[in-house]
PDB file of C-alpha atoms in Angstrom:
ATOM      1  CA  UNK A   1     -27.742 -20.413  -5.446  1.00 42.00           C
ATOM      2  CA  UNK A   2     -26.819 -17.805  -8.199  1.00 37.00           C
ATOM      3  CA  UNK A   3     -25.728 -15.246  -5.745  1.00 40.00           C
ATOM      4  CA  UNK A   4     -23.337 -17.844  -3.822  1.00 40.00           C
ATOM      5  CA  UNK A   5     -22.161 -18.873  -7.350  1.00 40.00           C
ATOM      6  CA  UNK A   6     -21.188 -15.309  -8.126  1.00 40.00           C
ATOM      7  CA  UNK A   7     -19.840 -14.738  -4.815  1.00 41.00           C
ATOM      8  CA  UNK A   8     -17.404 -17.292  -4.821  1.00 43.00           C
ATOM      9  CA  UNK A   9     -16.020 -16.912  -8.467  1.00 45.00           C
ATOM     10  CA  UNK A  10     -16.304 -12.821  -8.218  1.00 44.00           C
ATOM     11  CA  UNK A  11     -13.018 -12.643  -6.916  1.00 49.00           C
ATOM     12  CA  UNK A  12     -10.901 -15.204  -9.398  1.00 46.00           C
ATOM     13  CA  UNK A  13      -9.444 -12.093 -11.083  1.00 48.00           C
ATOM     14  CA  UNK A  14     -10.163  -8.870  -8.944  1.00 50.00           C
ATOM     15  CA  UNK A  15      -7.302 -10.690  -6.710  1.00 50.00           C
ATOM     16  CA  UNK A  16      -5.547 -12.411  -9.481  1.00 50.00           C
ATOM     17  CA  UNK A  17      -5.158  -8.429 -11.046  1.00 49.00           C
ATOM     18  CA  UNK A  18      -4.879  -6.585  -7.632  1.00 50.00           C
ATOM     19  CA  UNK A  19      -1.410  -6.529  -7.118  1.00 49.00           C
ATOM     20  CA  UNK A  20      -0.742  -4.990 -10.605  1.00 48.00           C
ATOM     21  CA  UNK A  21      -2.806  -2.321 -10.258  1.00 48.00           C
ATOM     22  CA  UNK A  22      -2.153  -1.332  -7.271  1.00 48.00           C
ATOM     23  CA  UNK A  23       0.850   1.288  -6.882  1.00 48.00           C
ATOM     24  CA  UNK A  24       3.724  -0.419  -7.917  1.00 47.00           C
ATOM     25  CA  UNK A  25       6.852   0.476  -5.863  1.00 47.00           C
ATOM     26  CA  UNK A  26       9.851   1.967  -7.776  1.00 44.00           C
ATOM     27  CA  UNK A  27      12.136  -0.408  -6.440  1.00 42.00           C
ATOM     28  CA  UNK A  28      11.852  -2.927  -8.906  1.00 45.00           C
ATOM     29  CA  UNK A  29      15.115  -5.098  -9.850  1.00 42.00           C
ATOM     30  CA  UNK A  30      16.359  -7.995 -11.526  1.00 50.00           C
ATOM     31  CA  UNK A  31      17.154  -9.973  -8.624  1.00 52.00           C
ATOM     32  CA  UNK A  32      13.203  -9.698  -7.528  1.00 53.00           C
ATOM     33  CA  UNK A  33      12.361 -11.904 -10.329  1.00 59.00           C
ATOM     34  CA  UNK A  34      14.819 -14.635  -8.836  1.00 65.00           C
ATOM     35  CA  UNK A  35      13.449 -14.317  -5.238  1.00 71.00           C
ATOM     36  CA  UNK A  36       9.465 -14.764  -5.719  1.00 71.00           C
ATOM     37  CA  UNK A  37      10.228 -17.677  -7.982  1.00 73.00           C
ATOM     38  CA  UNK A  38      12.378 -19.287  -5.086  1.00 86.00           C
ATOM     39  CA  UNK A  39       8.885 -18.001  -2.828  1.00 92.00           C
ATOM     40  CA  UNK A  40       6.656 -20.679  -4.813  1.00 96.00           C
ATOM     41  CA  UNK A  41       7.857 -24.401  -4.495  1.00 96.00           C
ATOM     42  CA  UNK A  42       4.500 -25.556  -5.380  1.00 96.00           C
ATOM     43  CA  UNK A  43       4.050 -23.630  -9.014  1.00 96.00           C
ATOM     44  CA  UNK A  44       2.843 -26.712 -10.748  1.00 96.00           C
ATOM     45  CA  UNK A  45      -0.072 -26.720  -8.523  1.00 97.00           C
ATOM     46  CA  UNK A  46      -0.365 -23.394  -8.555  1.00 97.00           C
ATOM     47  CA  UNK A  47      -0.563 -23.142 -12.046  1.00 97.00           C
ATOM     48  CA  UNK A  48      -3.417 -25.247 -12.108  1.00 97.00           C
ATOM     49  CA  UNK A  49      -5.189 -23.353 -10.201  1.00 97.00           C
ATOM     50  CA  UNK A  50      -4.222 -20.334 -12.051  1.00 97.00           C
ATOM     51  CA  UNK A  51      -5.855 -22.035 -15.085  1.00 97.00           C
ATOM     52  CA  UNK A  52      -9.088 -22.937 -13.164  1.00 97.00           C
ATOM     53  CA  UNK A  53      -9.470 -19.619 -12.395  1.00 95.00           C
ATOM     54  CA  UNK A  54      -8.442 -17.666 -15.634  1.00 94.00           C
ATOM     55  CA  UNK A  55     -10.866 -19.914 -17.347  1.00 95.00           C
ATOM     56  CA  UNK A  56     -13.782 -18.948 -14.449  1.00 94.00           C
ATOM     57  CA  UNK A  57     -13.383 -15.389 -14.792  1.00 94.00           C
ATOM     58  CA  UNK A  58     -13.135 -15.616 -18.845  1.00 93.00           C
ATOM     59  CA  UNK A  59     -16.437 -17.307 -19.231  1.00 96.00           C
ATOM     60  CA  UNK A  60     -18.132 -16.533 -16.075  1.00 94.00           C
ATOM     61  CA  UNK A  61     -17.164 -13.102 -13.748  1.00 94.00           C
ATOM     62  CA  UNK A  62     -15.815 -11.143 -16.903  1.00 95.00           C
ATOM     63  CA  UNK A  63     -19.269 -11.355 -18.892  1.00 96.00           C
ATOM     64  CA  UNK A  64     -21.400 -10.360 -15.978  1.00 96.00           C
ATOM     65  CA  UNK A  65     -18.657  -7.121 -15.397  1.00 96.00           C
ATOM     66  CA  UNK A  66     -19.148  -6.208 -18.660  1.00 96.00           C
ATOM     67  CA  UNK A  67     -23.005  -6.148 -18.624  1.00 96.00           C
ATOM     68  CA  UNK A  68     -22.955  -4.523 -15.240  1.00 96.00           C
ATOM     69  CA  UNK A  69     -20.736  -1.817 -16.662  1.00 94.00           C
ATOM     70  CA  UNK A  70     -22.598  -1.456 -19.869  1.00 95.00           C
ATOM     71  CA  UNK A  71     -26.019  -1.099 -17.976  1.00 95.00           C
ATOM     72  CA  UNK A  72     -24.493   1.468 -14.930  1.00 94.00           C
ATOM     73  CA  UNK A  73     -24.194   4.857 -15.330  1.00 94.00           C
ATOM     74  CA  UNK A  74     -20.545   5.993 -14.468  1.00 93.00           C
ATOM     75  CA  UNK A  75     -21.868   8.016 -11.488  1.00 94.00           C
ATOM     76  CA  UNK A  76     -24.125   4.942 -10.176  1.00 95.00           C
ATOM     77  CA  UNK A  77     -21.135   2.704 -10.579  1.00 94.00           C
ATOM     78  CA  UNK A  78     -19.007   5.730  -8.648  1.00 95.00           C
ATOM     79  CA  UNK A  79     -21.084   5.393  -5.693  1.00 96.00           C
ATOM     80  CA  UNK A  80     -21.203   1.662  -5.286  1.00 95.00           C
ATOM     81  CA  UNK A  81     -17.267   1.649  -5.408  1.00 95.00           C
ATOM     82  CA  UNK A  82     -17.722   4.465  -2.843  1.00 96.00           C
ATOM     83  CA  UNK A  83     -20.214   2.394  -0.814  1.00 95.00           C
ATOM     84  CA  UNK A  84     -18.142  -0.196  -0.068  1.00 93.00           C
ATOM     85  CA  UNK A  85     -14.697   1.225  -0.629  1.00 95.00           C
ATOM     86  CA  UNK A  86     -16.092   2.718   2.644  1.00 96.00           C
ATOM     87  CA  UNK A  87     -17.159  -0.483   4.420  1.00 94.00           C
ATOM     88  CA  UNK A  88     -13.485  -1.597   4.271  1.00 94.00           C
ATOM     89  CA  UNK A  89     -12.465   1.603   6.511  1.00 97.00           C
ATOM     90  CA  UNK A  90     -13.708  -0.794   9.369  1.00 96.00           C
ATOM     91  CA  UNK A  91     -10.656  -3.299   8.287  1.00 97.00           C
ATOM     92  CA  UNK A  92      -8.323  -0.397   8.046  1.00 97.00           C
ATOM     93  CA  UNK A  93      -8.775   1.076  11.053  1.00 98.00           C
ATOM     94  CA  UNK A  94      -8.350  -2.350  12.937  1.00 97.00           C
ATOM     95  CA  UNK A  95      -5.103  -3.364  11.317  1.00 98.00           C
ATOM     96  CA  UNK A  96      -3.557   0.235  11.309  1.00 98.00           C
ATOM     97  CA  UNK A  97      -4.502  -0.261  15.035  1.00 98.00           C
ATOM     98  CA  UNK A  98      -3.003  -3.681  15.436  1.00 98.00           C
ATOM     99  CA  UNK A  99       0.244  -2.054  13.872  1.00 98.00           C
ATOM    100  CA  UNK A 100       0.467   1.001  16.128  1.00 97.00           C
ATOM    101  CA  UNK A 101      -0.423   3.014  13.310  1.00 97.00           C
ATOM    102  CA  UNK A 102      -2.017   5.641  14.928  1.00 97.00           C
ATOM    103  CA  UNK A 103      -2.262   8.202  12.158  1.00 96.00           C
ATOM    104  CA  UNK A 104      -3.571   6.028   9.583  1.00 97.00           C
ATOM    105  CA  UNK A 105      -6.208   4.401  11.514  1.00 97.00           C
ATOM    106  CA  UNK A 106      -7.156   7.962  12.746  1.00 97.00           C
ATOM    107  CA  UNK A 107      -7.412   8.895   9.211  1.00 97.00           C
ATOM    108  CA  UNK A 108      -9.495   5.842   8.365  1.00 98.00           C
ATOM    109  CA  UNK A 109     -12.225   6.290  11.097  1.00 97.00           C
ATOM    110  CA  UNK A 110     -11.895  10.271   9.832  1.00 98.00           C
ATOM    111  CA  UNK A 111     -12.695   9.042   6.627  1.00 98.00           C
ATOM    112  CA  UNK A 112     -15.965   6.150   7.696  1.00 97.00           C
ATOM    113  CA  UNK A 113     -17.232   8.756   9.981  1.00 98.00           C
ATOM    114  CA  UNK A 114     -17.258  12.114   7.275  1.00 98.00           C
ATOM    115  CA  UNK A 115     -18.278   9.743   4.250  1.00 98.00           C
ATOM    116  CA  UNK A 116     -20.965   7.762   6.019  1.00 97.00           C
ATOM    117  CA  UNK A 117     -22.705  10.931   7.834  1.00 97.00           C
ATOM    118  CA  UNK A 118     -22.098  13.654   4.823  1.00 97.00           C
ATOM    119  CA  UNK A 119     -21.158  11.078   1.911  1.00 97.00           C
ATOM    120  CA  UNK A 120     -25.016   9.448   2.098  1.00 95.00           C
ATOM    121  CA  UNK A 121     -23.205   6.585   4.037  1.00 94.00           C
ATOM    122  CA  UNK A 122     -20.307   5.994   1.968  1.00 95.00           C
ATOM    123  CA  UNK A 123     -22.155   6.753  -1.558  1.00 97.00           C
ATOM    124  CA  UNK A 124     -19.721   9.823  -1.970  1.00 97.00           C
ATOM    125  CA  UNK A 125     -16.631  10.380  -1.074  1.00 97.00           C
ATOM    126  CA  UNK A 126     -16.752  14.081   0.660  1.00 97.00           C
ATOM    127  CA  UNK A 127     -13.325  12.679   2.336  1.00 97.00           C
ATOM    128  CA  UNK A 128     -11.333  12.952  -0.226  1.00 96.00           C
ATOM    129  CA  UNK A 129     -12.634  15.963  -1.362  1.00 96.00           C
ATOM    130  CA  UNK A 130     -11.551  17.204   1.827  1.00 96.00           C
ATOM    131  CA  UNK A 131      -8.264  16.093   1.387  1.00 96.00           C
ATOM    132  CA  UNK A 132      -8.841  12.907   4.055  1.00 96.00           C
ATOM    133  CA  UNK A 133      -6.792  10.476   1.707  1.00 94.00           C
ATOM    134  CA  UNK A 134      -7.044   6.950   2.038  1.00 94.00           C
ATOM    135  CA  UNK A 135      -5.214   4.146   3.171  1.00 94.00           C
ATOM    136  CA  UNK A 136      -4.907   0.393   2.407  1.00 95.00           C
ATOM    137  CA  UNK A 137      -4.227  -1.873   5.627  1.00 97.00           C
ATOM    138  CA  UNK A 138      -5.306  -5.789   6.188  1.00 97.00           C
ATOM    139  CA  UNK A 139      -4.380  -8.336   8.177  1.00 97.00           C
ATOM    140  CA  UNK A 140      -2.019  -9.809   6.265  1.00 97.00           C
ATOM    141  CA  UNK A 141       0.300  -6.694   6.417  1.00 98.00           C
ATOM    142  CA  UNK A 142      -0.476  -6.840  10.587  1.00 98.00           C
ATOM    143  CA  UNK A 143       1.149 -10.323  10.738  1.00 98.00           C
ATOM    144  CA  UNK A 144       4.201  -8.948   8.392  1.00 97.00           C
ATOM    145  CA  UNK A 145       4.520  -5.511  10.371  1.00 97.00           C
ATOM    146  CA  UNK A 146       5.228  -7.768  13.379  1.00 97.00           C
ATOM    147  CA  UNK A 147       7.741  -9.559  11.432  1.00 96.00           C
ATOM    148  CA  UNK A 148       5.578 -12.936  10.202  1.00 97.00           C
ATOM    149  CA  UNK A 149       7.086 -14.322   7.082  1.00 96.00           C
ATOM    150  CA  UNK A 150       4.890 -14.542   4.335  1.00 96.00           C
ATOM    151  CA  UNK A 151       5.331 -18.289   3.571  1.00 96.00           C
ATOM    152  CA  UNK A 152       5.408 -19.733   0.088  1.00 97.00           C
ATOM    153  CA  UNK A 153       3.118 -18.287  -2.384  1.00 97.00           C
ATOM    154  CA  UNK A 154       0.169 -20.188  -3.319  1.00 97.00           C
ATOM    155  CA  UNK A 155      -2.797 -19.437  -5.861  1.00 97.00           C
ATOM    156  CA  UNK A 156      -6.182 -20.140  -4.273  1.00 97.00           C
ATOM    157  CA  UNK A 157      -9.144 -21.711  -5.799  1.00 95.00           C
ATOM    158  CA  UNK A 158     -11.484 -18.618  -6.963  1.00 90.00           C
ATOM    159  CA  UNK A 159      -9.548 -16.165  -4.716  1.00 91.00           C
ATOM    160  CA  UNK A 160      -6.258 -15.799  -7.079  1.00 94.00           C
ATOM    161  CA  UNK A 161      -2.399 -14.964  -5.718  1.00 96.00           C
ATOM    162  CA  UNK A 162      -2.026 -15.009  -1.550  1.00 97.00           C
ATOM    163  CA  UNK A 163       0.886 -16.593   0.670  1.00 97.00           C
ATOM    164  CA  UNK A 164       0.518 -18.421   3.560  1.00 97.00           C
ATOM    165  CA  UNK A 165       0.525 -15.061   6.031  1.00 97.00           C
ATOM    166  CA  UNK A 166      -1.830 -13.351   3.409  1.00 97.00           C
ATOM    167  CA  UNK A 167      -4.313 -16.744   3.551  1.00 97.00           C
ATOM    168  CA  UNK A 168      -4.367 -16.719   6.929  1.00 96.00           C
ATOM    169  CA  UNK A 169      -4.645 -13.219   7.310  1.00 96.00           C
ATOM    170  CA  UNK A 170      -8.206 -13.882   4.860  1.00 96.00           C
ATOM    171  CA  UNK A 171     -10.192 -14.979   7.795  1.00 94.00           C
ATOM    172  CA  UNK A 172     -10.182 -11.974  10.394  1.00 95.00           C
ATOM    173  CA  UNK A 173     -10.671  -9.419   7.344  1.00 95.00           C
ATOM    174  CA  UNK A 174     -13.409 -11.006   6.631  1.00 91.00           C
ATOM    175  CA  UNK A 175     -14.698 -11.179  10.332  1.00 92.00           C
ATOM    176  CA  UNK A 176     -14.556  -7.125  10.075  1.00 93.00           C
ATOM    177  CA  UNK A 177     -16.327  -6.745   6.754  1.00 88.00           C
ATOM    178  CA  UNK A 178     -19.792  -5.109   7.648  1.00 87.00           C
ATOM    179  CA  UNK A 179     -21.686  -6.991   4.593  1.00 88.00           C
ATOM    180  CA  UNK A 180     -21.730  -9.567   7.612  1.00 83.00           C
ATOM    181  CA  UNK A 181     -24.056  -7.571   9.639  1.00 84.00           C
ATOM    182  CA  UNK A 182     -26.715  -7.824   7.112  1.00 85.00           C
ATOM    183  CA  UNK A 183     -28.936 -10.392   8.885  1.00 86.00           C
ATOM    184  CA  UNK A 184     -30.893 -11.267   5.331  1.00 88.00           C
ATOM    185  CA  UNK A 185     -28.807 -14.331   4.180  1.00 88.00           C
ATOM    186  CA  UNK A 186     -30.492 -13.142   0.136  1.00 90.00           C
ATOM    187  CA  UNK A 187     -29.634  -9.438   0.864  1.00 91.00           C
ATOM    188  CA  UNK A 188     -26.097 -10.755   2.296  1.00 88.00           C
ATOM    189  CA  UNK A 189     -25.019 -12.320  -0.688  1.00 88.00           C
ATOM    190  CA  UNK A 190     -27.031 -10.085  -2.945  1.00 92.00           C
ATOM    191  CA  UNK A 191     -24.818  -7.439  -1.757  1.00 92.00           C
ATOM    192  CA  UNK A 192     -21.198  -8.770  -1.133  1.00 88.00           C
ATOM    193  CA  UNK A 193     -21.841 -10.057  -5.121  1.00 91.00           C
ATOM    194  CA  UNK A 194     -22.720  -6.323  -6.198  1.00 94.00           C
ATOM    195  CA  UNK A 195     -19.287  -5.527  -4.456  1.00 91.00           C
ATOM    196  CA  UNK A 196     -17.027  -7.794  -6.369  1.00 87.00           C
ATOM    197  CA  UNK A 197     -18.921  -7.605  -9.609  1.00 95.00           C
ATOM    198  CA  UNK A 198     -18.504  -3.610  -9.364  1.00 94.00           C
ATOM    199  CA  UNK A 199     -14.517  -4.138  -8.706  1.00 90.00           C
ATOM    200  CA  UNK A 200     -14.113  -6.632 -11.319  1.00 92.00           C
ATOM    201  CA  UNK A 201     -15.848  -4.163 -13.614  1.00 94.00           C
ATOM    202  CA  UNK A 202     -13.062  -1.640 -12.495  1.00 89.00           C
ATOM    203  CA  UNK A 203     -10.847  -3.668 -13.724  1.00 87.00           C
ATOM    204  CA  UNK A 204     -11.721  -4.190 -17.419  1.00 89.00           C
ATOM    205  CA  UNK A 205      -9.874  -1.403 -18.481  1.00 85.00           C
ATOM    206  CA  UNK A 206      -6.419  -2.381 -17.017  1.00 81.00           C
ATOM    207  CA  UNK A 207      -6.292  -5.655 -18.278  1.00 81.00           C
ATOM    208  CA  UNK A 208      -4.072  -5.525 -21.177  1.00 76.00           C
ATOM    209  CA  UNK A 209      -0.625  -4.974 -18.486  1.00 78.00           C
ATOM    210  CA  UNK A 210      -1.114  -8.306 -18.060  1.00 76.00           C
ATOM    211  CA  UNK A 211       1.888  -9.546 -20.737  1.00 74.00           C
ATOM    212  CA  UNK A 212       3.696 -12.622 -21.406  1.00 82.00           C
ATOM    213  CA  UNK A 213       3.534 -15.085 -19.174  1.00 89.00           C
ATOM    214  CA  UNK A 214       0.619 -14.691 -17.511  1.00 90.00           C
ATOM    215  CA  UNK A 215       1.587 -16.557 -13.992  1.00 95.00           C
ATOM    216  CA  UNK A 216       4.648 -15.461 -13.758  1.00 94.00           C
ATOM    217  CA  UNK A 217       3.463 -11.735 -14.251  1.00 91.00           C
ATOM    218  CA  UNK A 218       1.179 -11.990 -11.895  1.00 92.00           C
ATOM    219  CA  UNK A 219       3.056 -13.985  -9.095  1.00 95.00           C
ATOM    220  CA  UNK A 220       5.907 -11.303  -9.130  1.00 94.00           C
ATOM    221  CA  UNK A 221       3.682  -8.145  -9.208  1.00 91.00           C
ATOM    222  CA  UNK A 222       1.641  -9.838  -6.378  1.00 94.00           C
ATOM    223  CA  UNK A 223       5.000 -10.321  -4.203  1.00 95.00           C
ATOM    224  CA  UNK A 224       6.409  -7.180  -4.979  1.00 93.00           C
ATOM    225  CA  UNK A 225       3.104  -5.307  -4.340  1.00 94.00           C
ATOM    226  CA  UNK A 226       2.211  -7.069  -1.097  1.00 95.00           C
ATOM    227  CA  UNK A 227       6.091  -5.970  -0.116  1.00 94.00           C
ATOM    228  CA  UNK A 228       5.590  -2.901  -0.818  1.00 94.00           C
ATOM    229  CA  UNK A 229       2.821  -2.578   1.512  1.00 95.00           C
ATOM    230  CA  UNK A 230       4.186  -3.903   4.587  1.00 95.00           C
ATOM    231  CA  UNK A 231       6.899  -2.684   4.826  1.00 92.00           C
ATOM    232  CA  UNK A 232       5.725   0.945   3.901  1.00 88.00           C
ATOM    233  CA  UNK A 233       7.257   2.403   0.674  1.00 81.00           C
ATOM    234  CA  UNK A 234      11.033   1.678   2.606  1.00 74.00           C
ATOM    235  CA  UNK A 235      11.656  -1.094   0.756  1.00 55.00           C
ATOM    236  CA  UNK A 236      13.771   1.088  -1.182  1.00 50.00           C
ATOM    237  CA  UNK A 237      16.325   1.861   1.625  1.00 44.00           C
ATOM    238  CA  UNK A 238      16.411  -1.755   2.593  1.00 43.00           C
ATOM    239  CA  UNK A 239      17.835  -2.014  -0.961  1.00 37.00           C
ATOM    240  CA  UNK A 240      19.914   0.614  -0.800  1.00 37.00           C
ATOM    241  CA  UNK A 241      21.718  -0.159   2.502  1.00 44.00           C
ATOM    242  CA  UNK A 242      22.394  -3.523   1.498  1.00 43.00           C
ATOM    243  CA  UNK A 243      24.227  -2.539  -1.418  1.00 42.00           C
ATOM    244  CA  UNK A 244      25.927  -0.058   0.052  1.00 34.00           C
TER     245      UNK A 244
END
């Protein structure tokens, strides 16, 4: 029961903080602001949820991160990021795939195949020593690629900021995370809880860019972000030409 309890609430604020860490884009501008609030009709119920979660993560995921950092050594920690940092090439090969991506999903499998034969499956990261860099794709940005809206934004009940394309986009990401393999339901859980506990705990030191309003910060960083991402960095030109 513990390790479905810790599965569930591990990812209240390693998704609720995701989109601000992640690379922001540089095309930031005022009229952004205006455009993800009209993006979430239902912010009173999101809100809630916000709060449900903020308090879950305060008094429940954030504790544990801190322990699990305190009692890691930085290169133990390392390699479980590694670990499953690699697991996820799986999911980015797929989607880069689905997109016709062909570069980036031959990068990804580049990257599984060095990492898990020569990295101690996934433990080190020879790729990127090698200059194989990495790439972020999910199904979420497959269903924006091929021109899905994203819906109105919604906060989700221990999973933090999605839309409705992102939400949906939840289930077959999941289908393609290899955890699932794991035939041990106690090892299963054991170890997808290891994997958000040891993001979570990657987080701690980034948390104070999260300023004023909370929701609001992270609603428009989340947007902006997930943006980004689809459409590939050229956000900025889209801006551009429709100024000029």
């Amino acid at each position: 029961a513990f390790h479905r309890m810790v599965s569930g609430v591990a990812l209240v604020s390693v998704l609720m903080i995701m989109g601000v860490i992640a690379p922001q884009p540089t095309w930031a501008y005022e009229g952004y602001v205006e455009e993800s609030a009209e993006m979430d009709p239902w912010e009173p119920f999101n809100r809630r949820v916000f709060w449900f979660n903020d308090q879950m993560d305060r008094w429940f995921l954030r504790p544990i991160a801190v322990s699990y950092r305190a009692v890691m050594p930085d290169f133990a920690e390392k390699g479980v990021s590694n670990f499953f940092n690699n697991l996820e090439e799986i999911r980015n090969v797929v989607n880069a795939g689905a997109q016709f991506k062909w570069g980036k999903a031959g990068r990804s499998l580049g990257r599984f195949l060095i990492n898990s034969t020569f990295g101690l499956a996934g433990v080190l990261d020879v790729a990127s020593a090698l200059n194989v860099g990495a790439v972020d794709e999910d199904f979420g940005q497959t269903l924006g690629h091929w021109h899905a809206k994203p819906g109105p934004y919604v906060v989700l009940p221990f999973l933090g900021p999605s839309t409705l394309r992102d939400t949906v986009g939840l289930v077959p990401d999941r289908l393609l995370n290899l955890t699932r393999e794991i035939n041990d339901i106690r090892t299963k859980n054991s170890a997808w809880s290891l994997e958000v506990v040891d993001l979570r705990a990657s987080l701690l030191d980034v948390e104070d860019i999260l300023s004023g309003d909370r929701y609001t910060f992270v609603r428009d960083a989340y947007l902006q972000n997930r943006e980004f991402l689809v459409k590939d960095g050229e956000v900025v030109d889209d801006f551009l030409d429709d100024d000029w």
